[in-house]
mmCIF file of C-alpha atoms and ligand atoms in Angstrom:
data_model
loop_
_atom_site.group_PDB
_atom_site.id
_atom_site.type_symbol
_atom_site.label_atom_id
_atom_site.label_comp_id
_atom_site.label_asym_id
_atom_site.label_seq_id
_atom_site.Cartn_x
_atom_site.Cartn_y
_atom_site.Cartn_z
ATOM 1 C CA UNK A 8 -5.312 17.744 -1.345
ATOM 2 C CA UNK A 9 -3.751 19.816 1.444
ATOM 3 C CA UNK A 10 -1.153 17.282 2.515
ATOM 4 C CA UNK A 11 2.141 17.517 1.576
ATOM 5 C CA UNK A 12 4.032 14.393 -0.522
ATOM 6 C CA UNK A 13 6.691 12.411 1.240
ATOM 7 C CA UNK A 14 9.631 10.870 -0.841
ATOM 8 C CA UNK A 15 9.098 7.082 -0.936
ATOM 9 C CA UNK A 16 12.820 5.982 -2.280
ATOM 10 C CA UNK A 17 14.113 6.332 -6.104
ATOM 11 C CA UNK A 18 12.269 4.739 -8.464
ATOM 12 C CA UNK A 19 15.055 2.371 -9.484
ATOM 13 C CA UNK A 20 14.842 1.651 -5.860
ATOM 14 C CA UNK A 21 11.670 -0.165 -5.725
ATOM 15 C CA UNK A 22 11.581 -3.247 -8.559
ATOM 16 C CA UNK A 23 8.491 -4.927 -9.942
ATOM 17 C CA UNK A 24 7.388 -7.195 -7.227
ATOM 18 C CA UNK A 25 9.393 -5.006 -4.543
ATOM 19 C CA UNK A 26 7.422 -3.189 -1.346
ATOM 20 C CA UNK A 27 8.798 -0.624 0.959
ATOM 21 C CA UNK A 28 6.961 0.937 4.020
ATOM 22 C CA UNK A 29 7.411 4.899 4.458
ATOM 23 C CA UNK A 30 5.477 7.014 7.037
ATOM 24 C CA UNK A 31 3.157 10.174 6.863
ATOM 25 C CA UNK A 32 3.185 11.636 10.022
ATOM 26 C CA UNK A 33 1.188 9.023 11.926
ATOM 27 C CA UNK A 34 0.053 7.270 8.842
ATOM 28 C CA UNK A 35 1.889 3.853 7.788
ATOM 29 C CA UNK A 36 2.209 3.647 3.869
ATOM 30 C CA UNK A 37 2.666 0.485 2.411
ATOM 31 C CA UNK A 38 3.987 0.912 -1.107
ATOM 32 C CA UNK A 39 4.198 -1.142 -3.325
ATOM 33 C CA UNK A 40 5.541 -2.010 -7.270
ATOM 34 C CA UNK A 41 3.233 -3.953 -9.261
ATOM 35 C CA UNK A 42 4.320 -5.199 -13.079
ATOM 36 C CA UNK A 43 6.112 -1.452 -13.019
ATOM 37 C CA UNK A 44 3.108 0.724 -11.672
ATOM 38 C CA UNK A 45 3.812 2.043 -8.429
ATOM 39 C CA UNK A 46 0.091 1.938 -5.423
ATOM 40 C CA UNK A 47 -0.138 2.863 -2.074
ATOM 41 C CA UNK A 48 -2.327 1.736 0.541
ATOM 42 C CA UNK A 49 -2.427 2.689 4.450
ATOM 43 C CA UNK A 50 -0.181 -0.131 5.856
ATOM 44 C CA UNK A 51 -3.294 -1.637 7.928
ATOM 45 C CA UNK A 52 -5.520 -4.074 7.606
ATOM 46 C CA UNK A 53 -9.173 -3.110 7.374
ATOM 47 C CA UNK A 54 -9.866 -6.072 9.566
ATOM 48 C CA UNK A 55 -7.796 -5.646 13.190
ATOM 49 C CA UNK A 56 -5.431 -3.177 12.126
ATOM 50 C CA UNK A 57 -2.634 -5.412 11.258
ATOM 51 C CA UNK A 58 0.409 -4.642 9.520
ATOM 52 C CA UNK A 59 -0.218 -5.811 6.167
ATOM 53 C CA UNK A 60 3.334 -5.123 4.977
ATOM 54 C CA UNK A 61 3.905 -8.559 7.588
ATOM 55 C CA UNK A 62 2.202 -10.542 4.837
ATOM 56 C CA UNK A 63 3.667 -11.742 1.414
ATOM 57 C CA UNK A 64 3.085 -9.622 -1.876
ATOM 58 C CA UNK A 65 1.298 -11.943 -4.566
ATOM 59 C CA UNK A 66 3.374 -10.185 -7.613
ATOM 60 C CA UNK A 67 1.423 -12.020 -10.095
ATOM 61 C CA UNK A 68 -2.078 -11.663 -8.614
ATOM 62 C CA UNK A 69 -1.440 -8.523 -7.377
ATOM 63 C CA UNK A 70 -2.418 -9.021 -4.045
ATOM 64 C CA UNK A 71 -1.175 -8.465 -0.488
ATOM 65 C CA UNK A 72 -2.419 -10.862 2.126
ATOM 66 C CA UNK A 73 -2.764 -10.377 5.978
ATOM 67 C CA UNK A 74 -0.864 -12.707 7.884
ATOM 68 C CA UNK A 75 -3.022 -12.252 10.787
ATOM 69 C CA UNK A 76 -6.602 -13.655 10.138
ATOM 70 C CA UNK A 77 -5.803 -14.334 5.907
ATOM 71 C CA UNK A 78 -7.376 -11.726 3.694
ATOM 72 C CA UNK A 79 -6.240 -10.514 0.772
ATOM 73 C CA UNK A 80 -6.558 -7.804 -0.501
ATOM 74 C CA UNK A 81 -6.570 -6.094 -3.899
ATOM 75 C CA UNK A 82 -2.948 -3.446 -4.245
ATOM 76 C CA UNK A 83 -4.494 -1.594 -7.267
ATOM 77 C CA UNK A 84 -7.729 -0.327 -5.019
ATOM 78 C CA UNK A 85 -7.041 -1.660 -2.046
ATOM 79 C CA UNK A 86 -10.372 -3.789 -2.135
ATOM 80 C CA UNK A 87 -11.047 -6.955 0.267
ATOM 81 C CA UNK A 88 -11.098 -10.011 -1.681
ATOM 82 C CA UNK A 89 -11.582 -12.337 1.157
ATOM 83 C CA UNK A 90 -12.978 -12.850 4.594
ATOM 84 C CA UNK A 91 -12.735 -11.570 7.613
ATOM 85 C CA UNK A 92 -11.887 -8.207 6.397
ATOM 86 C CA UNK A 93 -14.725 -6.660 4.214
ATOM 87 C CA UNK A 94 -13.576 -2.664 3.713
ATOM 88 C CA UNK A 95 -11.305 -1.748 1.818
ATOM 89 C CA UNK A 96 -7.835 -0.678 2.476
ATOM 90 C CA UNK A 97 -7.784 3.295 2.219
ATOM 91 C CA UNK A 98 -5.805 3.933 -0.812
ATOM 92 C CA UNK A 99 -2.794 6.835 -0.775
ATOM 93 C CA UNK A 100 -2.290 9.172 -4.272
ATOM 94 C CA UNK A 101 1.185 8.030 -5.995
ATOM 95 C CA UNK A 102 3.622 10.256 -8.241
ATOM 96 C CA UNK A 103 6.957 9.591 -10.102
ATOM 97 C CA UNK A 104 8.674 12.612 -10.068
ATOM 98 C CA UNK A 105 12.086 13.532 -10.851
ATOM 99 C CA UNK A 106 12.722 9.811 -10.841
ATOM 100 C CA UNK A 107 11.459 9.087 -7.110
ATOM 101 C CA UNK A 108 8.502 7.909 -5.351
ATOM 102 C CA UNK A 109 5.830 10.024 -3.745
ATOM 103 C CA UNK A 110 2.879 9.516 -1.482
ATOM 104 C CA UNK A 111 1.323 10.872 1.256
ATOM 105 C CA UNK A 112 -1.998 10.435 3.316
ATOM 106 C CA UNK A 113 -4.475 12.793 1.355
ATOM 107 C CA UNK A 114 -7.119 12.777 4.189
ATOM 108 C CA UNK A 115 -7.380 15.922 5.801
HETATM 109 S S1 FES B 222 -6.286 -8.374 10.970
HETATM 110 FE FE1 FES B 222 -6.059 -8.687 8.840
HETATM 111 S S2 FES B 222 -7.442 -10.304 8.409
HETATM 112 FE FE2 FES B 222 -7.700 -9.947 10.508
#
């Protein structure tokens, strides 16, 4: 991994059920707080590019769902669930570290 992490917020900052949006360089990181495990995904919708942070966070189905054309989409993997989007969301490396959040876009 040559990129370097970016601090999301504190832990205690993001509660189960809870998303936050931080950026890596160009890159925008949707993050997100499922039943206390922490994913990231590239804050764009396989489909058009859409922001999925626009659409609402399913806390119990752990799912995240475009507002533009409807898919959903998986937060653990980042998997499309639904037409019209078929790929996946890219999925970003997460670490809790001295009690904060950390991602950052791992492609090189
Ligand atoms: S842009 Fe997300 S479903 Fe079309």
């Amino acid at each position: 991994m040559s990129a370097d992490w970016v601090r999301v917020c504190a832990l205690s900052e993001l509660l189960p059920g809870e998303t936050t949006v931080v950026w890596d360089g160009d890159t925008p990181i949707l993050v997100l707080n499922y039943d206390g495990d922490i994913y990231a995904l590239e804050d764009r919708c396989s489909h058009e590019e859409f922001e999925l942070s626009a659409g609402p966070f399913d806390a119990e189905e752990a799912t995240i769902e475009c507002v533009l054309h409807g898919s959903k989409f998986d937060v653990r993997d980042g998997r499309a669930l639904n037409a019209p989007a078929y790929t996946p969301v890219v999925k970003f490396p997460v670490k809790v570290e001295d009690g904060a959040i950390w991602t950052c876009d791992d492609r090189s």
